[in-house]
Amino acid sequence: MADWSRIEALPAERLETLFANDSGRLARLSLDVAGIHFDWSKTHLTPDAVAAFEALARETDLAGRREAMFGGSHVNVTEDRPVEHTAERGEGKAESVSRAASYHARMRAVIDAIEADAFGPIRHVLHVGIGGSALGPHLLIDALGRDSDRYDVAIVSNVDGMALDDVFDRFDPATTLLVVASKTFTTTETMMNAESVIAWMSGAGVEDPYGRVIALTASPEKAIDWGVDETRILPFSEGVGGRYSLWSSIGFPAAIKLGWEQFQELLDGAAEMDRHFRLAALHENAPALAAFADLYYTQVRHAETRAPFAYDERLRLLPSYLQQLEMESNGKGVTVDGQPVGRPTAAITWGGVGTDAQHAVFQLLHQGTHLVPVEFLAVIEAGDTLPAEHHRQLLLNAFAQGAALMKGKQAEDPARSYPGDRPSSTLLLERLDARTLGALIAFYEHRVFVNGVLLGINSFDQFGVELGKEMAKAAAQGGGDFDPSTNDLIARAGLA
Ligand SMILES: O=P(O)(O)OC[C@H]1O[C@H](O)[C@H](O)[C@@H](O)[C@@H]1O
């Protein structure tokens, strides 16, 4: 077991005191990497805290684990697999990198063929996939694809038929390409949605609906069994985890919407962050410092949640993307050796969009009894075409909220007092382009990795999602050994 005593014994000084006593604080706790300015000076990290975490990183062999990941060792021990998402952007074991490059070349050739009307005239792209096979591409398209008129792309994940119904209302089956995205090609929701899209196409007189399917998967043989022609399967490696897969062929809808050049930029931005993570000393390493702050709050201050707020509409899907990345990766209870972790693991990630969230949930952040480390994300260059005052207001609100959380305010009336000393970090992007977004997402991935290593857990499996799936499957087949409450609910809904 790693020794946390030095970290747990860190003094708890107020943020304002930390600033007052250390003129070098801002410089020491801010960094510029790949077009992103990171500022952790409004967190309780101190030189002592950073040194204590660096010691813990040595003890848990973070450097060795990091090189094991990039080097292609089977760091996903419970599934006995390498972790290969960095190879998708050119950083990793040579063999994995060249395999990823050849898969990308194939993906690019298929996009070229679609653009040249080899699939007939395509106007609409209907992507079905869920979890990691949906959240990443959706984030990319929503963030970067707003001005692109290349294709209408819809991402449908939920098995709730209303999700597909909405798309059927606005897409023309004669000009729709179906993209089935599933690493395993067995996920119930995705397979059911895919069948329904095929039925919709057939019903509308499309002659060979399976000829309009592209499959994105690490299980090509399953896609073939389902009816997809081998030439229209875009594979990716088993070592690329679902929630880390937007860089692989799972990014197809984003690549077709944005064009290949932008997709490549995304990969290049991520690779820049990979190199930073690999080479920078930990006290000036963005993913490491972010993870140190995360762990300080979960382990020392017992924070149970953390909340990123995107002060940019283009990043409105980021909080839900991060929920899967962080909670599915590090929401674990046992160590890599199968022992109880014995301390809190991932914080619950929640968040929202600024300024909207200020008028809804910020009350709790300023005066509530929970300590919530807040993360502000903002972009200097505006994405809108409205008068500059809009963007000015947006950014100033983000910065003022961080200041208010830290400063607080004393009033005679306790109800009107703010305790202050509430931490926040700020990520300020120069502009929101594919390159910067790639770097940003890679930053989050590595931050999750550092959290996992320091906690001694495997961030790359997700067995916790299996039991519910199994029980739903059993219920769907009319079986399952359920409790009285569940049996009653099934009967009430007329499903018994
Ligand atoms: O890509 P698929 O195999 O269809 O999996 C889709 C998703 O479902 C699973 O239940 C996991 O929780 C996710 O990590 C995964 O991304």
Coordinates of C-alpha atoms and ligand atoms in Angstrom, one line a residue:
M1 CA 0.0 0.0 0.0
A2 CA 1.3 3.4 -0.9
D3 CA 2.0 5.9 1.9
W4 CA -0.4 8.8 1.8
S5 CA 0.5 10.1 5.3
R6 CA 2.6 13.0 4.0
I7 CA -0.2 14.1 1.7
E8 CA -2.9 13.7 4.4
A9 CA -0.8 15.8 6.8
L10 CA -0.6 18.8 4.5
P11 CA -1.7 22.0 6.2
A12 CA -5.0 23.5 5.1
E13 CA -4.3 27.1 4.4
R14 CA -6.8 29.5 2.8
L15 CA -6.2 30.1 -0.9
E16 CA -5.9 33.8 -0.3
T17 CA -3.2 33.2 2.3
L18 CA -1.4 31.0 -0.1
F19 CA -1.4 33.8 -2.7
A20 CA -0.4 36.4 -0.1
N21 CA 2.6 34.4 1.1
D22 CA 4.0 33.4 -2.2
S23 CA 4.6 35.8 -5.1
G24 CA 5.7 32.9 -7.4
R25 CA 2.4 31.0 -6.9
L26 CA 0.7 31.9 -10.1
A27 CA 3.8 31.3 -12.2
R28 CA 4.5 27.9 -10.5
L29 CA 0.9 26.6 -10.9
S30 CA 0.2 27.7 -14.4
L31 CA 1.3 26.2 -17.6
D32 CA 0.9 26.6 -21.4
V33 CA 0.7 23.4 -23.4
A34 CA -0.6 22.9 -27.0
G35 CA -2.6 26.1 -27.1
I36 CA -4.1 25.6 -23.7
H37 CA -3.3 27.8 -20.6
F38 CA -3.8 25.8 -17.4
D39 CA -4.1 27.6 -14.1
W40 CA -4.2 25.7 -10.8
S41 CA -3.3 28.6 -8.6
K42 CA -6.8 28.8 -7.2
T43 CA -6.5 25.2 -5.9
H44 CA -4.9 24.3 -2.6
L45 CA -1.8 22.8 -4.3
T46 CA 1.4 24.2 -2.8
P47 CA 5.1 23.3 -3.5
D48 CA 4.9 20.9 -0.5
A49 CA 1.8 19.3 -1.8
V50 CA 3.3 18.9 -5.3
A51 CA 6.4 17.4 -3.8
A52 CA 4.4 15.0 -1.7
F53 CA 2.5 13.8 -4.8
E54 CA 5.7 13.5 -6.7
A55 CA 7.0 11.2 -4.0
L56 CA 3.8 9.2 -4.2
A57 CA 4.3 9.0 -8.0
R58 CA 7.7 7.6 -7.4
E59 CA 6.4 5.1 -5.0
T60 CA 3.7 4.0 -7.3
D61 CA 6.1 4.0 -10.3
L62 CA 4.1 6.4 -12.3
A63 CA 7.0 6.9 -14.8
G64 CA 7.3 3.1 -15.2
R65 CA 3.6 2.7 -15.6
R66 CA 3.4 5.5 -18.2
E67 CA 6.2 4.0 -20.2
A68 CA 4.6 0.6 -19.9
M69 CA 1.4 2.0 -21.4
F70 CA 3.2 3.8 -24.3
G71 CA 5.4 0.8 -24.8
G72 CA 2.5 -1.6 -25.4
S73 CA 2.7 -3.7 -22.2
H74 CA -0.5 -5.3 -21.0
V75 CA -1.3 -2.6 -18.4
N76 CA -4.9 -3.5 -18.6
V77 CA -4.2 -6.4 -16.4
T78 CA -7.7 -7.7 -15.8
E79 CA -8.3 -8.1 -19.5
D80 CA -4.7 -8.9 -20.3
R81 CA -4.4 -6.3 -23.0
P82 CA -2.2 -3.4 -24.0
V83 CA -3.7 0.1 -23.9
E84 CA -3.2 1.5 -27.4
H85 CA -5.2 4.7 -27.8
T86 CA -2.1 6.8 -28.0
A87 CA -0.8 4.7 -30.9
E88 CA -3.8 6.1 -32.9
R89 CA -2.2 9.5 -32.8
G90 CA 1.3 8.1 -33.6
E91 CA 2.7 7.8 -30.0
G92 CA 3.4 4.3 -28.8
K93 CA 4.8 0.9 -29.7
A94 CA 6.0 1.0 -33.4
E95 CA 3.9 -2.0 -34.3
S96 CA 0.7 -0.5 -32.8
V97 CA 1.4 2.9 -34.4
S98 CA 1.8 1.4 -37.9
R99 CA -1.3 -0.8 -37.5
A100 CA -3.3 2.3 -36.4
A101 CA -1.9 4.2 -39.4
S102 CA -3.0 1.5 -41.8
Y103 CA -6.5 1.5 -40.3
H104 CA -6.6 5.3 -40.7
A105 CA -5.5 5.0 -44.3
R106 CA -8.4 2.6 -44.9
M107 CA -10.8 4.9 -43.2
R108 CA -9.6 7.8 -45.3
A109 CA -10.0 5.8 -48.5
V110 CA -13.6 4.9 -47.6
I111 CA -14.3 8.6 -46.9
D112 CA -12.8 9.5 -50.3
A113 CA -15.0 6.8 -51.9
I114 CA -18.2 8.2 -50.2
E115 CA -17.3 11.7 -51.3
A116 CA -16.9 10.3 -54.9
D117 CA -20.4 8.9 -54.6
A118 CA -19.3 5.3 -54.7
F119 CA -22.2 4.6 -52.3
G120 CA -24.6 6.5 -54.4
P121 CA -25.5 10.1 -53.4
I122 CA -25.0 10.4 -49.7
R123 CA -26.3 13.4 -47.8
H124 CA -27.1 12.0 -44.4
V125 CA -24.9 10.0 -42.1
L126 CA -26.8 8.1 -39.3
H127 CA -24.3 6.8 -36.7
V128 CA -25.6 4.3 -34.2
G129 CA -23.4 3.5 -31.2
I130 CA -23.5 4.0 -27.5
G131 CA -21.1 4.9 -24.6
G132 CA -17.6 5.3 -26.0
S133 CA -18.9 4.5 -29.5
A134 CA -21.1 7.7 -29.4
L135 CA -19.9 10.3 -26.8
G136 CA -16.6 11.1 -28.4
P137 CA -17.7 11.5 -32.0
H138 CA -20.7 13.5 -30.8
L139 CA -18.5 15.9 -28.8
L140 CA -16.2 16.4 -31.8
I141 CA -19.1 17.1 -34.2
D142 CA -20.9 19.4 -31.8
A143 CA -17.7 21.3 -31.0
L144 CA -16.2 21.6 -34.5
G145 CA -18.8 20.8 -37.0
R146 CA -21.2 23.7 -36.6
D147 CA -20.1 25.6 -39.7
S148 CA -19.6 22.5 -41.9
D149 CA -22.3 21.8 -44.5
R150 CA -20.5 18.6 -45.7
Y151 CA -23.0 16.1 -44.4
D152 CA -25.9 16.0 -42.0
V153 CA -24.7 13.7 -39.3
A154 CA -26.9 12.3 -36.5
I155 CA -25.6 10.2 -33.6
V156 CA -28.2 7.9 -32.1
S157 CA -27.4 6.0 -28.9
N158 CA -30.5 5.3 -26.9
V159 CA -32.6 2.2 -27.4
D160 CA -35.6 4.5 -26.8
G161 CA -37.2 4.5 -30.2
M162 CA -37.8 8.2 -29.9
A163 CA -34.2 8.8 -30.6
L164 CA -34.4 7.2 -34.0
D165 CA -37.9 8.5 -34.7
D166 CA -36.5 12.0 -34.6
V167 CA -33.9 11.2 -37.2
F168 CA -36.3 9.3 -39.4
D169 CA -38.4 12.4 -39.6
R170 CA -35.6 14.5 -41.0
F171 CA -33.4 12.1 -43.0
D172 CA -34.1 10.7 -46.4
P173 CA -33.5 6.9 -46.5
A174 CA -32.4 7.1 -50.1
T175 CA -29.4 9.3 -49.3
T176 CA -28.6 8.0 -45.8
L177 CA -25.5 6.1 -44.9
L178 CA -25.8 3.9 -41.8
V179 CA -22.7 3.7 -39.6
V180 CA -22.8 1.0 -37.0
A181 CA -20.2 1.7 -34.3
S182 CA -19.6 -0.9 -31.7
K183 CA -16.2 -2.2 -30.5
T184 CA -17.8 -5.6 -29.6
F185 CA -20.5 -5.5 -32.2
T186 CA -22.8 -7.2 -29.6
T187 CA -24.2 -4.2 -27.7
T188 CA -28.0 -4.6 -27.5
E189 CA -29.0 -1.0 -28.0
T190 CA -26.7 -0.5 -31.0
M191 CA -27.7 -3.8 -32.7
M192 CA -31.4 -3.1 -32.2
N193 CA -31.1 0.4 -33.6
A194 CA -29.0 -0.8 -36.5
E195 CA -31.7 -3.4 -37.4
S196 CA -34.4 -0.7 -37.2
V197 CA -32.5 1.6 -39.5
I198 CA -32.1 -1.3 -42.0
A199 CA -35.9 -1.9 -41.8
W200 CA -36.6 1.8 -42.3
M201 CA -34.4 1.8 -45.4
S202 CA -36.0 -1.4 -46.8
G203 CA -39.5 -0.1 -46.0
A204 CA -38.7 3.0 -48.1
G205 CA -37.6 0.9 -51.1
V206 CA -33.8 1.1 -50.7
E207 CA -32.7 -1.9 -52.7
D208 CA -29.6 -3.0 -50.9
P209 CA -29.6 -1.4 -47.4
Y210 CA -26.7 -3.5 -46.2
G211 CA -24.7 -2.0 -49.1
R212 CA -25.1 1.4 -47.3
V213 CA -23.6 0.2 -44.0
I214 CA -20.2 1.1 -42.7
A215 CA -19.1 -0.8 -39.5
L216 CA -16.7 0.6 -37.0
T217 CA -15.5 -2.2 -34.8
A218 CA -12.7 -4.2 -33.2
S219 CA -14.7 -7.4 -34.0
P220 CA -14.9 -7.5 -37.8
E221 CA -16.0 -11.1 -38.0
K222 CA -19.1 -10.2 -36.0
A223 CA -19.9 -7.4 -38.4
I224 CA -19.5 -9.8 -41.3
D225 CA -21.9 -12.2 -39.6
W226 CA -24.4 -9.4 -39.2
G227 CA -24.3 -8.7 -42.9
V228 CA -21.7 -6.0 -43.5
D229 CA -19.4 -6.5 -46.5
E230 CA -15.8 -6.9 -45.5
T231 CA -14.7 -3.9 -47.6
R232 CA -17.0 -1.6 -45.6
I233 CA -15.6 -2.6 -42.2
L234 CA -13.3 -0.1 -40.6
P235 CA -11.5 -2.0 -37.9
F236 CA -9.6 -0.8 -34.8
S237 CA -7.5 -2.6 -32.3
E238 CA -8.8 -4.4 -29.3
G239 CA -6.3 -2.5 -27.2
V240 CA -8.2 0.8 -27.8
G241 CA -10.7 1.1 -25.0
G242 CA -14.3 2.2 -25.9
R243 CA -14.1 5.5 -24.0
Y244 CA -10.6 6.1 -25.5
S245 CA -11.7 5.3 -29.1
L246 CA -12.6 8.6 -30.8
W247 CA -9.1 8.6 -32.3
S248 CA -9.8 5.3 -34.1
S249 CA -12.4 4.5 -36.8
I250 CA -15.0 5.3 -34.1
G251 CA -14.1 8.9 -35.1
F252 CA -15.5 8.2 -38.6
P253 CA -18.6 10.4 -38.3
A254 CA -16.4 13.3 -37.2
A255 CA -13.9 12.7 -39.9
I256 CA -16.6 12.7 -42.6
K257 CA -18.3 15.8 -41.2
L258 CA -15.1 17.8 -40.7
G259 CA -12.9 16.5 -43.5
W260 CA -9.8 14.4 -43.1
E261 CA -7.5 17.4 -42.6
Q262 CA -9.2 18.4 -39.4
F263 CA -9.3 14.8 -38.2
Q264 CA -5.6 14.6 -38.6
E265 CA -5.2 17.9 -36.8
L266 CA -7.1 16.4 -33.9
L267 CA -4.7 13.5 -33.8
D268 CA -1.7 15.8 -34.0
G269 CA -3.0 17.9 -31.1
A270 CA -3.4 14.8 -29.0
A271 CA 0.1 13.6 -29.9
E272 CA 1.5 16.9 -28.7
M273 CA -0.2 16.4 -25.4
D274 CA 1.1 12.8 -25.3
R275 CA 4.7 14.0 -25.7
H276 CA 4.2 16.6 -23.0
F277 CA 2.8 14.0 -20.7
R278 CA 5.7 11.7 -21.4
L279 CA 8.5 14.1 -21.2
A280 CA 7.7 17.0 -18.8
A281 CA 8.8 16.8 -15.2
L282 CA 5.8 16.1 -13.0
H283 CA 5.7 19.6 -11.4
E284 CA 5.2 21.1 -14.8
N285 CA 3.2 18.3 -16.3
A286 CA -0.4 19.3 -17.0
P287 CA -2.1 15.9 -16.6
A288 CA 0.0 15.2 -13.5
L289 CA -0.7 18.5 -11.8
A290 CA -4.4 18.2 -12.5
A291 CA -4.5 14.7 -11.1
F292 CA -2.6 15.9 -8.0
A293 CA -5.3 18.5 -7.4
D294 CA -8.0 15.9 -8.0
L295 CA -6.5 13.6 -5.4
Y296 CA -5.8 16.3 -2.9
Y297 CA -9.5 17.1 -2.9
T298 CA -10.8 13.5 -2.9
Q299 CA -8.3 12.1 -0.4
V300 CA -7.5 15.0 1.9
R301 CA -10.6 17.2 1.8
H302 CA -13.1 14.3 1.1
A303 CA -14.7 16.0 -1.9
E304 CA -17.0 13.5 -3.5
T305 CA -17.6 15.3 -6.7
R306 CA -15.9 17.6 -9.2
A307 CA -17.6 19.9 -11.7
P308 CA -16.3 21.1 -15.0
F309 CA -18.2 24.1 -16.5
A310 CA -17.7 24.9 -20.2
Y311 CA -18.0 28.6 -20.8
D312 CA -18.5 27.9 -24.5
E313 CA -21.5 26.4 -26.1
R314 CA -19.3 24.4 -28.4
L315 CA -18.0 22.4 -25.4
R316 CA -21.4 21.8 -23.9
L317 CA -21.1 18.0 -24.4
L318 CA -17.7 17.9 -22.7
P319 CA -19.1 17.3 -19.2
S320 CA -21.0 14.1 -20.3
Y321 CA -18.0 13.0 -22.3
L322 CA -15.9 13.4 -19.1
Q323 CA -18.4 11.5 -17.0
Q324 CA -17.8 8.3 -19.0
L325 CA -14.0 8.9 -19.3
E326 CA -13.5 9.6 -15.6
M327 CA -16.2 7.6 -13.8
E328 CA -16.0 4.5 -16.0
S329 CA -12.2 4.5 -15.8
N330 CA -11.7 5.2 -12.1
G331 CA -15.0 4.4 -10.4
K332 CA -13.4 1.2 -9.0
G333 CA -13.3 -0.5 -5.6
V334 CA -10.3 -2.8 -5.9
T335 CA -6.6 -2.4 -6.8
V336 CA -4.8 -4.0 -9.7
D337 CA -4.0 -6.9 -7.3
G338 CA -7.7 -7.3 -6.5
Q339 CA -7.4 -5.9 -2.9
P340 CA -9.9 -3.3 -1.6
V341 CA -8.6 0.2 -2.5
G342 CA -9.4 1.4 1.0
R343 CA -9.9 5.0 0.0
P344 CA -12.2 7.0 -2.3
T345 CA -11.6 6.5 -6.0
A346 CA -13.0 8.7 -8.8
A347 CA -15.0 11.7 -7.8
I348 CA -18.5 12.0 -9.3
T349 CA -18.1 14.1 -12.4
W350 CA -20.9 16.5 -13.0
G351 CA -21.0 20.0 -14.5
G352 CA -22.6 22.1 -17.1
V353 CA -22.4 25.2 -19.3
G354 CA -21.7 28.7 -18.3
T355 CA -23.3 31.1 -17.9
D356 CA -26.5 29.1 -17.6
A357 CA -25.2 27.0 -14.7
Q358 CA -24.6 30.2 -12.7
H359 CA -28.4 30.7 -12.5
A360 CA -29.1 27.2 -11.5
V361 CA -26.4 25.2 -9.6
F362 CA -23.9 27.8 -8.5
Q363 CA -25.8 28.6 -5.3
L364 CA -24.6 25.2 -4.0
L365 CA -21.0 25.9 -5.1
H366 CA -20.9 29.3 -3.3
Q367 CA -22.7 28.5 -0.1
G368 CA -23.6 24.8 0.1
T369 CA -22.1 22.4 2.5
H370 CA -20.3 20.2 -0.2
L371 CA -16.8 21.0 -1.3
V372 CA -16.9 20.9 -5.1
P373 CA -13.6 21.6 -7.0
V374 CA -14.8 23.5 -10.0
E375 CA -13.1 23.6 -13.4
F376 CA -13.7 26.5 -15.7
L377 CA -13.1 26.0 -19.5
A378 CA -13.2 29.0 -21.7
V379 CA -11.9 30.0 -25.2
I380 CA -10.3 33.3 -25.9
E381 CA -11.3 33.5 -29.6
A382 CA -15.1 33.7 -30.0
G383 CA -16.9 31.2 -32.1
D384 CA -20.0 33.4 -32.7
T385 CA -20.7 36.2 -35.1
L386 CA -22.5 38.5 -32.6
P387 CA -21.1 41.7 -31.2
A388 CA -17.9 41.1 -29.2
E389 CA -19.7 42.1 -26.0
H390 CA -21.3 38.7 -25.9
H391 CA -18.0 36.9 -25.7
R392 CA -16.6 39.5 -23.3
Q393 CA -19.4 38.9 -20.9
L394 CA -19.0 35.2 -21.2
L395 CA -15.3 35.1 -20.4
L396 CA -15.6 37.7 -17.6
N397 CA -18.3 35.7 -16.0
A398 CA -16.1 32.6 -15.9
F399 CA -13.2 34.5 -14.4
A400 CA -15.4 36.4 -11.9
Q401 CA -17.0 33.2 -10.6
G402 CA -13.6 31.7 -9.9
A403 CA -12.6 34.8 -8.0
A404 CA -15.8 34.9 -6.1
L405 CA -15.5 31.2 -5.1
M406 CA -12.0 31.9 -3.7
K407 CA -12.6 35.3 -2.1
G408 CA -16.1 34.8 -0.5
K409 CA -17.7 37.7 1.4
Q410 CA -18.6 38.3 5.0
A411 CA -21.9 39.9 5.8
E412 CA -23.7 40.5 9.0
D413 CA -26.5 38.3 7.8
P414 CA -25.2 34.7 7.7
A415 CA -27.6 34.0 4.8
R416 CA -25.8 36.6 2.8
S417 CA -22.3 35.5 3.7
Y418 CA -20.0 33.4 1.4
P419 CA -17.3 31.4 3.1
G420 CA -14.9 31.6 0.2
D421 CA -11.7 29.5 -0.1
R422 CA -13.5 27.3 -2.6
P423 CA -11.1 25.9 -5.2
S424 CA -11.3 26.2 -9.0
S425 CA -8.9 25.5 -11.9
T426 CA -9.2 27.3 -15.2
L427 CA -8.4 26.0 -18.7
L428 CA -8.2 28.8 -21.2
L429 CA -7.9 27.8 -24.8
E430 CA -6.5 30.2 -27.4
R431 CA -9.1 29.0 -29.9
L432 CA -11.3 26.0 -30.3
D433 CA -9.9 24.1 -33.3
A434 CA -9.3 20.4 -34.0
R435 CA -5.8 20.6 -32.8
T436 CA -6.5 22.2 -29.5
L437 CA -9.5 20.0 -28.9
G438 CA -7.3 16.9 -29.5
A439 CA -4.8 18.1 -27.0
L440 CA -7.6 18.9 -24.5
I441 CA -9.1 15.5 -24.7
A442 CA -5.7 13.8 -24.4
F443 CA -5.0 15.9 -21.3
Y444 CA -8.1 14.5 -19.7
E445 CA -7.2 10.9 -20.7
H446 CA -3.7 11.2 -19.1
R447 CA -5.1 12.9 -16.0
V448 CA -7.4 9.9 -15.5
F449 CA -4.3 7.6 -16.0
V450 CA -2.3 9.4 -13.3
N451 CA -5.3 9.3 -10.9
G452 CA -5.5 5.5 -11.6
V453 CA -1.8 4.8 -11.0
L454 CA -1.6 6.8 -7.8
L455 CA -4.7 5.0 -6.5
G456 CA -3.3 1.6 -7.6
I457 CA -6.3 0.8 -9.8
N458 CA -6.8 -0.4 -13.4
S459 CA -8.4 2.5 -15.3
F460 CA -9.0 0.4 -18.4
D461 CA -11.7 -2.2 -17.5
Q462 CA -15.4 -1.6 -16.8
F463 CA -16.8 -4.8 -15.3
G464 CA -19.2 -2.7 -13.3
V465 CA -21.5 -2.3 -16.3
E466 CA -22.0 -6.0 -16.9
L467 CA -24.4 -7.1 -14.2
G468 CA -27.2 -4.7 -15.1
K469 CA -26.8 -5.7 -18.8
E470 CA -27.0 -9.4 -17.9
M471 CA -30.1 -8.9 -15.8
A472 CA -31.8 -6.8 -18.5
K473 CA -31.0 -9.5 -21.0
A474 CA -32.5 -12.2 -18.7
A475 CA -35.6 -10.1 -18.2
A476 CA -36.0 -9.5 -22.0
Q477 CA -35.9 -13.3 -22.4
G478 CA -38.7 -13.7 -19.9
G479 CA -36.3 -15.0 -17.2
G480 CA -34.3 -13.6 -14.4
D481 CA -34.5 -14.1 -10.7
F482 CA -35.9 -10.8 -9.4
D483 CA -37.0 -9.4 -6.1
P484 CA -40.6 -8.6 -5.4
S485 CA -40.3 -4.9 -6.2
T486 CA -38.7 -5.6 -9.6
N487 CA -41.2 -8.3 -10.5
D488 CA -44.0 -5.9 -9.6
L489 CA -42.6 -3.1 -11.8
I490 CA -42.3 -5.6 -14.7
A491 CA -45.9 -6.7 -14.2
R492 CA -47.2 -3.1 -13.9
A493 CA -45.6 -2.1 -17.2
G494 CA -47.3 -5.1 -18.8
L495 CA -44.0 -6.8 -19.5
A496 CA -44.4 -10.0 -17.5
Ligands
LIG1 O1 -18.6 -0.2 -28.5 P1 -19.5 -1.2 -27.8 O2 -18.8 -2.5 -27.7 O3 -20.8 -1.3 -28.4 O4 -19.6 -0.7 -26.3 C1 -20.3 0.5 -26.0 C2 -20.2 0.8 -24.5 O5 -20.9 -0.1 -23.8 C3 -20.3 -0.7 -22.6 O6 -21.3 -1.1 -21.8 C4 -19.3 0.0 -21.9 O7 -19.8 0.5 -20.6 C5 -18.7 1.2 -22.6 O8 -17.4 1.3 -22.2 C6 -18.7 1.0 -24.1 O9 -18.2 2.1 -24.7

